[in-house]
């Protein structure tokens, strides 16, 4: 039995998400090597913001553009739901992971503040990601409309 072939589309948003992911990895490696999480007060928040944006772009690409799904609607509310649901889900799993396996990283007295800031920055980053993703969608729709007008 032959498996159906799925053609994955790497445009748009994939390369943006991958580029941001690489930036996050580099910054995290630098922060770990040079103890930047402890030396720079809100370095963790910057990475959560970038992580939220990265996840937002990735989930938008995966759902709307990769070719793996067949979305019926590509409206603003759909972009918001996919971006925020995907990003916040991963952010919550990450916070649970940190709570269980990295208790020594954050003092218990600081945990509520750290958790709140992490989730706020994740959501802010995801919001910027979905806004960028939706602006790209509007560009695509404008290009398709122009192409259709030229053909008729």
Short mmCIF file of N, CA and C in Angstrom, two decimals:
data_model
loop_
_atom_site.label_atom_id
_atom_site.label_comp_id
_atom_site.label_asym_id
_atom_site.label_seq_id
_atom_site.Cartn_x
_atom_site.Cartn_y
_atom_site.Cartn_z
N UNK A 1 0.84 -1.17 0.00
CA UNK A 1 0.00 0.00 0.00
C UNK A 1 0.89 1.24 0.00
N UNK A 2 0.61 2.12 -0.90
CA UNK A 2 1.41 3.32 -1.05
C UNK A 2 0.86 4.43 -0.16
N UNK A 3 1.75 5.06 0.58
CA UNK A 3 1.36 6.17 1.45
C UNK A 3 1.14 7.42 0.59
N UNK A 4 0.10 8.20 0.90
CA UNK A 4 -0.08 9.44 0.15
C UNK A 4 1.05 10.41 0.44
N UNK A 5 1.50 11.07 -0.59
CA UNK A 5 2.58 12.04 -0.41
C UNK A 5 2.00 13.38 -0.01
N UNK A 6 2.64 13.97 0.97
CA UNK A 6 2.23 15.29 1.43
C UNK A 6 3.33 16.26 1.06
N UNK A 7 2.95 17.26 0.32
CA UNK A 7 3.92 18.29 -0.06
C UNK A 7 3.84 19.41 0.98
N UNK A 8 4.95 19.63 1.66
CA UNK A 8 4.98 20.66 2.70
C UNK A 8 5.45 21.97 2.10
N UNK A 9 4.70 23.01 2.35
CA UNK A 9 5.03 24.35 1.88
C UNK A 9 5.80 25.08 2.98
N UNK A 10 7.00 25.54 2.67
CA UNK A 10 7.81 26.23 3.67
C UNK A 10 7.66 27.74 3.61
N UNK A 11 6.73 28.23 2.81
CA UNK A 11 6.46 29.66 2.76
C UNK A 11 4.98 29.86 3.00
N UNK A 12 4.53 30.89 3.50
CA UNK A 12 5.21 31.90 4.31
C UNK A 12 5.31 31.47 5.77
N UNK A 13 5.96 32.23 6.55
CA UNK A 13 6.11 32.14 8.01
C UNK A 13 7.08 31.08 8.51
N UNK A 14 7.35 30.03 7.75
CA UNK A 14 8.25 28.99 8.25
C UNK A 14 9.64 29.56 8.51
N UNK A 15 10.18 30.27 7.53
CA UNK A 15 11.55 30.77 7.67
C UNK A 15 11.65 31.83 8.75
N UNK A 16 10.60 32.62 8.92
CA UNK A 16 10.59 33.60 10.00
C UNK A 16 10.60 32.90 11.36
N UNK A 17 9.77 31.86 11.49
CA UNK A 17 9.71 31.10 12.75
C UNK A 17 11.04 30.41 13.02
N UNK A 18 11.63 29.82 11.98
CA UNK A 18 12.91 29.14 12.15
C UNK A 18 14.01 30.13 12.54
N UNK A 19 14.03 31.29 11.91
CA UNK A 19 15.03 32.31 12.23
C UNK A 19 14.90 32.76 13.68
N UNK A 20 13.69 33.02 14.11
CA UNK A 20 13.47 33.41 15.51
C UNK A 20 13.87 32.30 16.47
N UNK A 21 13.57 31.06 16.09
CA UNK A 21 13.94 29.91 16.92
C UNK A 21 15.46 29.85 17.09
N UNK A 22 16.19 30.08 16.02
CA UNK A 22 17.66 30.07 16.09
C UNK A 22 18.15 31.19 17.00
N UNK A 23 17.54 32.37 16.89
CA UNK A 23 17.91 33.48 17.78
C UNK A 23 17.66 33.10 19.24
N UNK A 24 16.51 32.49 19.52
CA UNK A 24 16.19 32.07 20.89
C UNK A 24 17.22 31.05 21.39
N UNK A 25 17.57 30.09 20.55
CA UNK A 25 18.56 29.07 20.95
C UNK A 25 19.91 29.73 21.25
N UNK A 26 20.35 30.63 20.39
CA UNK A 26 21.64 31.31 20.60
C UNK A 26 21.61 32.12 21.89
N UNK A 27 20.54 32.89 22.10
CA UNK A 27 20.44 33.70 23.32
C UNK A 27 20.38 32.82 24.56
N UNK A 28 19.66 31.71 24.48
CA UNK A 28 19.59 30.80 25.63
C UNK A 28 20.96 30.20 25.94
N UNK A 29 21.68 29.79 24.90
CA UNK A 29 23.02 29.22 25.11
C UNK A 29 23.96 30.26 25.72
N UNK A 30 23.88 31.49 25.23
CA UNK A 30 24.70 32.57 25.80
C UNK A 30 24.31 32.83 27.25
N UNK A 31 23.01 32.85 27.51
CA UNK A 31 22.53 33.11 28.87
C UNK A 31 22.97 32.01 29.82
N UNK A 32 22.93 30.78 29.35
CA UNK A 32 23.36 29.67 30.21
C UNK A 32 24.86 29.71 30.45
N UNK A 33 25.62 29.99 29.41
CA UNK A 33 27.09 30.00 29.54
C UNK A 33 27.59 31.16 30.39
N UNK A 34 26.95 32.31 30.26
CA UNK A 34 27.43 33.52 30.95
C UNK A 34 26.52 33.95 32.10
N UNK A 35 25.62 33.08 32.51
CA UNK A 35 24.73 33.32 33.66
C UNK A 35 23.91 34.61 33.49
N UNK A 36 23.47 34.87 32.27
CA UNK A 36 22.73 36.10 31.99
C UNK A 36 21.34 36.11 32.61
N UNK A 37 20.78 34.93 32.85
CA UNK A 37 19.47 34.88 33.50
C UNK A 37 19.54 35.48 34.91
N UNK A 38 20.70 35.40 35.54
CA UNK A 38 20.87 35.92 36.90
C UNK A 38 21.51 37.30 36.91
N UNK A 39 22.27 37.63 35.86
CA UNK A 39 22.95 38.93 35.82
C UNK A 39 22.06 40.04 35.26
N UNK A 40 21.25 39.70 34.29
CA UNK A 40 20.36 40.69 33.65
C UNK A 40 18.94 40.39 34.12
N UNK A 41 18.37 41.32 34.83
CA UNK A 41 17.13 41.11 35.57
C UNK A 41 16.01 40.49 34.73
N UNK A 42 15.73 41.04 33.57
CA UNK A 42 14.59 40.56 32.77
C UNK A 42 15.00 39.81 31.51
N UNK A 43 16.18 39.23 31.49
CA UNK A 43 16.62 38.46 30.32
C UNK A 43 15.65 37.31 30.03
N UNK A 44 15.17 36.68 31.07
CA UNK A 44 14.20 35.59 30.95
C UNK A 44 12.93 36.07 30.25
N UNK A 45 12.49 37.28 30.57
CA UNK A 45 11.28 37.83 29.95
C UNK A 45 11.48 38.06 28.45
N UNK A 46 12.66 38.52 28.08
CA UNK A 46 12.96 38.73 26.66
C UNK A 46 12.85 37.41 25.91
N UNK A 47 13.41 36.36 26.48
CA UNK A 47 13.35 35.05 25.82
C UNK A 47 11.93 34.50 25.79
N UNK A 48 11.15 34.75 26.82
CA UNK A 48 9.75 34.31 26.78
C UNK A 48 8.97 35.06 25.70
N UNK A 49 9.24 36.35 25.55
CA UNK A 49 8.60 37.13 24.49
C UNK A 49 8.95 36.56 23.12
N UNK A 50 10.25 36.36 22.89
CA UNK A 50 10.69 35.81 21.60
C UNK A 50 10.17 34.39 21.39
N UNK A 51 10.12 33.61 22.47
CA UNK A 51 9.58 32.26 22.38
C UNK A 51 8.10 32.26 22.01
N UNK A 52 7.34 33.18 22.61
CA UNK A 52 5.92 33.30 22.27
C UNK A 52 5.72 33.67 20.81
N UNK A 53 6.53 34.61 20.32
CA UNK A 53 6.44 35.01 18.91
C UNK A 53 6.82 33.85 18.00
N UNK A 54 7.87 33.12 18.36
CA UNK A 54 8.31 31.98 17.56
C UNK A 54 7.23 30.91 17.48
N UNK A 55 6.67 30.56 18.63
CA UNK A 55 5.62 29.54 18.65
C UNK A 55 4.39 29.98 17.88
N UNK A 56 4.04 31.24 18.02
CA UNK A 56 2.89 31.78 17.30
C UNK A 56 3.08 31.63 15.79
N UNK A 57 4.24 32.05 15.30
CA UNK A 57 4.52 31.93 13.86
C UNK A 57 4.54 30.47 13.42
N UNK A 58 5.13 29.62 14.25
CA UNK A 58 5.19 28.19 13.90
C UNK A 58 3.79 27.59 13.79
N UNK A 59 2.92 27.85 14.78
CA UNK A 59 1.58 27.27 14.74
C UNK A 59 0.75 27.85 13.61
N UNK A 60 0.93 29.14 13.30
CA UNK A 60 0.22 29.72 12.16
C UNK A 60 0.68 29.06 10.86
N UNK A 61 1.99 28.91 10.71
CA UNK A 61 2.51 28.24 9.52
C UNK A 61 1.97 26.81 9.44
N UNK A 62 2.08 26.09 10.54
CA UNK A 62 1.67 24.68 10.56
C UNK A 62 0.21 24.52 10.15
N UNK A 63 -0.66 25.35 10.70
CA UNK A 63 -2.09 25.18 10.45
C UNK A 63 -2.52 25.76 9.10
N UNK A 64 -2.08 26.97 8.79
CA UNK A 64 -2.59 27.65 7.61
C UNK A 64 -1.79 27.41 6.33
N UNK A 65 -0.49 27.22 6.42
CA UNK A 65 0.34 27.26 5.23
C UNK A 65 1.14 26.00 4.92
N UNK A 66 1.32 25.11 5.89
CA UNK A 66 2.20 23.96 5.67
C UNK A 66 1.66 22.97 4.65
N UNK A 67 0.35 22.93 4.49
CA UNK A 67 -0.26 21.96 3.60
C UNK A 67 -0.70 20.70 4.33
N UNK A 68 -0.42 20.61 5.63
CA UNK A 68 -0.81 19.44 6.42
C UNK A 68 -2.27 19.49 6.84
N UNK A 69 -2.84 20.68 6.89
CA UNK A 69 -4.24 20.87 7.27
C UNK A 69 -4.96 21.61 6.15
N UNK A 70 -6.25 21.53 6.16
CA UNK A 70 -7.07 22.23 5.16
C UNK A 70 -7.99 23.22 5.87
N UNK A 71 -7.47 24.37 6.30
CA UNK A 71 -8.32 25.33 7.02
C UNK A 71 -9.38 25.91 6.09
N UNK A 72 -10.60 26.00 6.61
CA UNK A 72 -11.69 26.57 5.84
C UNK A 72 -11.69 28.09 5.90
N UNK A 73 -11.34 28.60 7.07
CA UNK A 73 -11.34 30.05 7.27
C UNK A 73 -9.93 30.54 7.54
N UNK A 74 -9.65 31.71 7.04
CA UNK A 74 -8.37 32.36 7.34
C UNK A 74 -8.67 33.80 7.72
N UNK A 75 -9.50 33.93 8.75
CA UNK A 75 -9.89 35.25 9.23
C UNK A 75 -9.07 35.62 10.45
N UNK A 76 -9.17 36.88 10.85
CA UNK A 76 -8.39 37.38 11.98
C UNK A 76 -8.62 36.53 13.23
N UNK A 77 -9.88 36.22 13.55
CA UNK A 77 -10.15 35.45 14.77
C UNK A 77 -9.51 34.07 14.70
N UNK A 78 -9.44 33.48 13.52
CA UNK A 78 -8.79 32.17 13.38
C UNK A 78 -7.30 32.27 13.64
N UNK A 79 -6.69 33.34 13.18
CA UNK A 79 -5.27 33.57 13.43
C UNK A 79 -5.02 33.76 14.92
N UNK A 80 -5.89 34.52 15.56
CA UNK A 80 -5.74 34.76 17.01
C UNK A 80 -5.85 33.44 17.77
N UNK A 81 -6.87 32.65 17.46
CA UNK A 81 -7.10 31.40 18.19
C UNK A 81 -5.93 30.43 18.00
N UNK A 82 -5.51 30.21 16.77
CA UNK A 82 -4.41 29.27 16.50
C UNK A 82 -3.13 29.73 17.17
N UNK A 83 -2.79 31.00 17.00
CA UNK A 83 -1.53 31.52 17.55
C UNK A 83 -1.52 31.48 19.07
N UNK A 84 -2.56 31.98 19.69
CA UNK A 84 -2.57 32.05 21.15
C UNK A 84 -2.76 30.67 21.78
N UNK A 85 -3.63 29.87 21.22
CA UNK A 85 -3.86 28.53 21.78
C UNK A 85 -2.58 27.69 21.71
N UNK A 86 -1.92 27.71 20.57
CA UNK A 86 -0.68 26.95 20.43
C UNK A 86 0.41 27.46 21.35
N UNK A 87 0.62 28.77 21.35
CA UNK A 87 1.69 29.36 22.16
C UNK A 87 1.45 29.19 23.65
N UNK A 88 0.24 29.47 24.09
CA UNK A 88 -0.06 29.38 25.52
C UNK A 88 -0.02 27.93 25.99
N UNK A 89 -0.44 27.00 25.15
CA UNK A 89 -0.36 25.58 25.52
C UNK A 89 1.08 25.17 25.80
N UNK A 90 1.97 25.52 24.90
CA UNK A 90 3.39 25.18 25.08
C UNK A 90 3.95 25.93 26.29
N UNK A 91 3.57 27.19 26.46
CA UNK A 91 4.05 27.98 27.60
C UNK A 91 3.63 27.34 28.92
N UNK A 92 2.39 26.89 29.00
CA UNK A 92 1.92 26.24 30.24
C UNK A 92 2.66 24.94 30.50
N UNK A 93 2.87 24.15 29.46
CA UNK A 93 3.66 22.92 29.63
C UNK A 93 5.08 23.24 30.10
N UNK A 94 5.66 24.32 29.55
CA UNK A 94 7.00 24.72 29.95
C UNK A 94 7.03 25.12 31.43
N UNK A 95 6.04 25.87 31.86
CA UNK A 95 5.99 26.30 33.26
C UNK A 95 5.81 25.11 34.20
N UNK A 96 5.02 24.14 33.79
CA UNK A 96 4.87 22.92 34.59
C UNK A 96 6.20 22.18 34.66
N UNK A 97 6.88 22.10 33.53
CA UNK A 97 8.21 21.46 33.49
C UNK A 97 9.16 22.17 34.45
N UNK A 98 9.19 23.50 34.39
CA UNK A 98 10.07 24.26 35.29
C UNK A 98 9.71 24.02 36.75
N UNK A 99 8.44 23.98 37.06
CA UNK A 99 8.01 23.77 38.44
C UNK A 99 8.45 22.39 38.95
N UNK A 100 8.30 21.38 38.11
CA UNK A 100 8.62 20.02 38.54
C UNK A 100 10.13 19.76 38.56
N UNK A 101 10.83 20.16 37.50
CA UNK A 101 12.22 19.75 37.34
C UNK A 101 13.25 20.83 37.67
N UNK A 102 12.83 22.07 37.76
CA UNK A 102 13.80 23.14 37.98
C UNK A 102 13.45 23.99 39.19
N UNK A 103 13.02 23.38 40.24
CA UNK A 103 12.61 24.12 41.44
C UNK A 103 13.74 24.99 41.97
N UNK A 104 14.95 24.55 41.80
CA UNK A 104 16.10 25.29 42.32
C UNK A 104 16.35 26.59 41.56
N UNK A 105 15.79 26.72 40.35
CA UNK A 105 16.04 27.90 39.52
C UNK A 105 15.37 29.15 40.09
N UNK A 106 14.20 29.00 40.63
CA UNK A 106 13.44 30.14 41.13
C UNK A 106 13.07 29.86 42.58
N UNK A 107 13.31 30.84 43.41
CA UNK A 107 12.91 30.68 44.81
C UNK A 107 11.39 30.61 44.87
N UNK A 108 10.88 29.79 45.77
CA UNK A 108 9.43 29.61 45.88
C UNK A 108 8.72 30.94 46.11
N UNK A 109 9.32 31.83 46.87
CA UNK A 109 8.68 33.13 47.13
C UNK A 109 8.58 33.97 45.86
N UNK A 110 9.49 33.77 44.91
CA UNK A 110 9.47 34.52 43.66
C UNK A 110 8.65 33.83 42.57
N UNK A 111 8.23 32.61 42.80
CA UNK A 111 7.59 31.83 41.75
C UNK A 111 6.32 32.46 41.19
N UNK A 112 5.39 32.96 42.01
CA UNK A 112 4.17 33.56 41.43
C UNK A 112 4.50 34.73 40.49
N UNK A 113 5.44 35.58 40.89
CA UNK A 113 5.83 36.71 40.03
C UNK A 113 6.47 36.19 38.75
N UNK A 114 7.40 35.25 38.88
CA UNK A 114 8.10 34.70 37.72
C UNK A 114 7.12 34.04 36.76
N UNK A 115 6.20 33.25 37.29
CA UNK A 115 5.20 32.58 36.47
C UNK A 115 4.33 33.60 35.73
N UNK A 116 3.87 34.60 36.45
CA UNK A 116 3.01 35.63 35.85
C UNK A 116 3.74 36.37 34.74
N UNK A 117 4.97 36.80 35.01
CA UNK A 117 5.75 37.52 34.00
C UNK A 117 6.03 36.64 32.79
N UNK A 118 6.39 35.39 33.03
CA UNK A 118 6.66 34.48 31.91
C UNK A 118 5.44 34.34 31.01
N UNK A 119 4.27 34.12 31.61
CA UNK A 119 3.06 33.94 30.81
C UNK A 119 2.64 35.23 30.10
N UNK A 120 2.79 36.36 30.77
CA UNK A 120 2.48 37.65 30.12
C UNK A 120 3.38 37.86 28.92
N UNK A 121 4.67 37.61 29.08
CA UNK A 121 5.60 37.81 27.98
C UNK A 121 5.35 36.81 26.86
N UNK A 122 4.99 35.57 27.20
CA UNK A 122 4.63 34.58 26.18
C UNK A 122 3.44 35.06 25.36
N UNK A 123 2.41 35.58 26.04
CA UNK A 123 1.21 36.05 25.34
C UNK A 123 1.51 37.30 24.51
N UNK A 124 2.31 38.21 25.05
CA UNK A 124 2.68 39.40 24.27
C UNK A 124 3.46 39.01 23.02
N UNK A 125 4.41 38.10 23.17
CA UNK A 125 5.17 37.63 22.02
C UNK A 125 4.28 36.94 21.01
N UNK A 126 3.36 36.10 21.49
CA UNK A 126 2.43 35.41 20.61
C UNK A 126 1.53 36.41 19.87
N UNK A 127 1.15 37.49 20.55
CA UNK A 127 0.32 38.52 19.93
C UNK A 127 1.06 39.22 18.80
N UNK A 128 2.32 39.54 19.04
CA UNK A 128 3.13 40.15 17.98
C UNK A 128 3.28 39.17 16.82
N UNK A 129 3.48 37.89 17.14
CA UNK A 129 3.60 36.87 16.10
C UNK A 129 2.34 36.74 15.26
N UNK A 130 1.18 36.72 15.92
CA UNK A 130 -0.05 36.58 15.14
C UNK A 130 -0.33 37.84 14.33
N UNK A 131 0.01 39.01 14.86
CA UNK A 131 -0.18 40.24 14.07
C UNK A 131 0.70 40.22 12.82
N UNK A 132 1.95 39.81 12.99
CA UNK A 132 2.85 39.69 11.84
C UNK A 132 2.29 38.65 10.85
N UNK A 133 1.87 37.51 11.38
CA UNK A 133 1.32 36.46 10.53
C UNK A 133 0.08 36.91 9.77
N UNK A 134 -0.78 37.66 10.44
CA UNK A 134 -1.99 38.13 9.77
C UNK A 134 -1.67 39.21 8.73
N UNK A 135 -0.68 40.05 9.02
CA UNK A 135 -0.26 41.03 8.01
C UNK A 135 0.28 40.32 6.77
N UNK A 136 1.02 39.24 6.97
CA UNK A 136 1.50 38.45 5.84
C UNK A 136 0.33 37.85 5.07
N UNK A 137 -0.69 37.39 5.78
CA UNK A 137 -1.88 36.85 5.13
C UNK A 137 -2.56 37.91 4.27
N UNK A 138 -2.66 39.13 4.79
CA UNK A 138 -3.27 40.21 4.01
C UNK A 138 -2.45 40.51 2.76
N UNK A 139 -1.12 40.43 2.87
CA UNK A 139 -0.26 40.61 1.69
C UNK A 139 -0.51 39.51 0.66
N UNK A 140 -0.65 38.29 1.14
CA UNK A 140 -0.91 37.15 0.24
C UNK A 140 -2.25 37.34 -0.46
N UNK A 141 -3.28 37.71 0.30
CA UNK A 141 -4.61 37.93 -0.29
C UNK A 141 -4.57 39.06 -1.30
N UNK A 142 -3.84 40.12 -1.00
CA UNK A 142 -3.72 41.25 -1.92
C UNK A 142 -3.02 40.80 -3.20
N UNK A 143 -1.98 39.98 -3.06
CA UNK A 143 -1.26 39.46 -4.23
C UNK A 143 -2.14 38.56 -5.07
N UNK A 144 -2.94 37.71 -4.42
CA UNK A 144 -3.86 36.83 -5.15
C UNK A 144 -4.93 37.63 -5.87
N UNK A 145 -5.43 38.68 -5.23
CA UNK A 145 -6.46 39.53 -5.84
C UNK A 145 -5.89 40.24 -7.05
N UNK A 146 -4.68 40.77 -6.92
CA UNK A 146 -4.02 41.45 -8.03
C UNK A 146 -3.79 40.49 -9.19
N UNK A 147 -3.34 39.28 -8.87
CA UNK A 147 -3.08 38.26 -9.89
C UNK A 147 -4.37 37.89 -10.61
N UNK A 148 -5.47 37.73 -9.87
CA UNK A 148 -6.76 37.40 -10.48
C UNK A 148 -7.27 38.54 -11.35
N UNK A 149 -7.07 39.79 -10.93
CA UNK A 149 -7.50 40.94 -11.72
C UNK A 149 -6.71 41.03 -13.02
N UNK A 150 -5.42 40.70 -12.96
CA UNK A 150 -4.59 40.75 -14.16
C UNK A 150 -4.97 39.67 -15.15
N UNK A 151 -5.42 38.52 -14.65
CA UNK A 151 -5.80 37.40 -15.53
C UNK A 151 -7.16 37.62 -16.19
N UNK A 152 -8.02 38.45 -15.58
CA UNK A 152 -9.35 38.64 -16.16
C UNK A 152 -9.43 39.80 -17.09
#
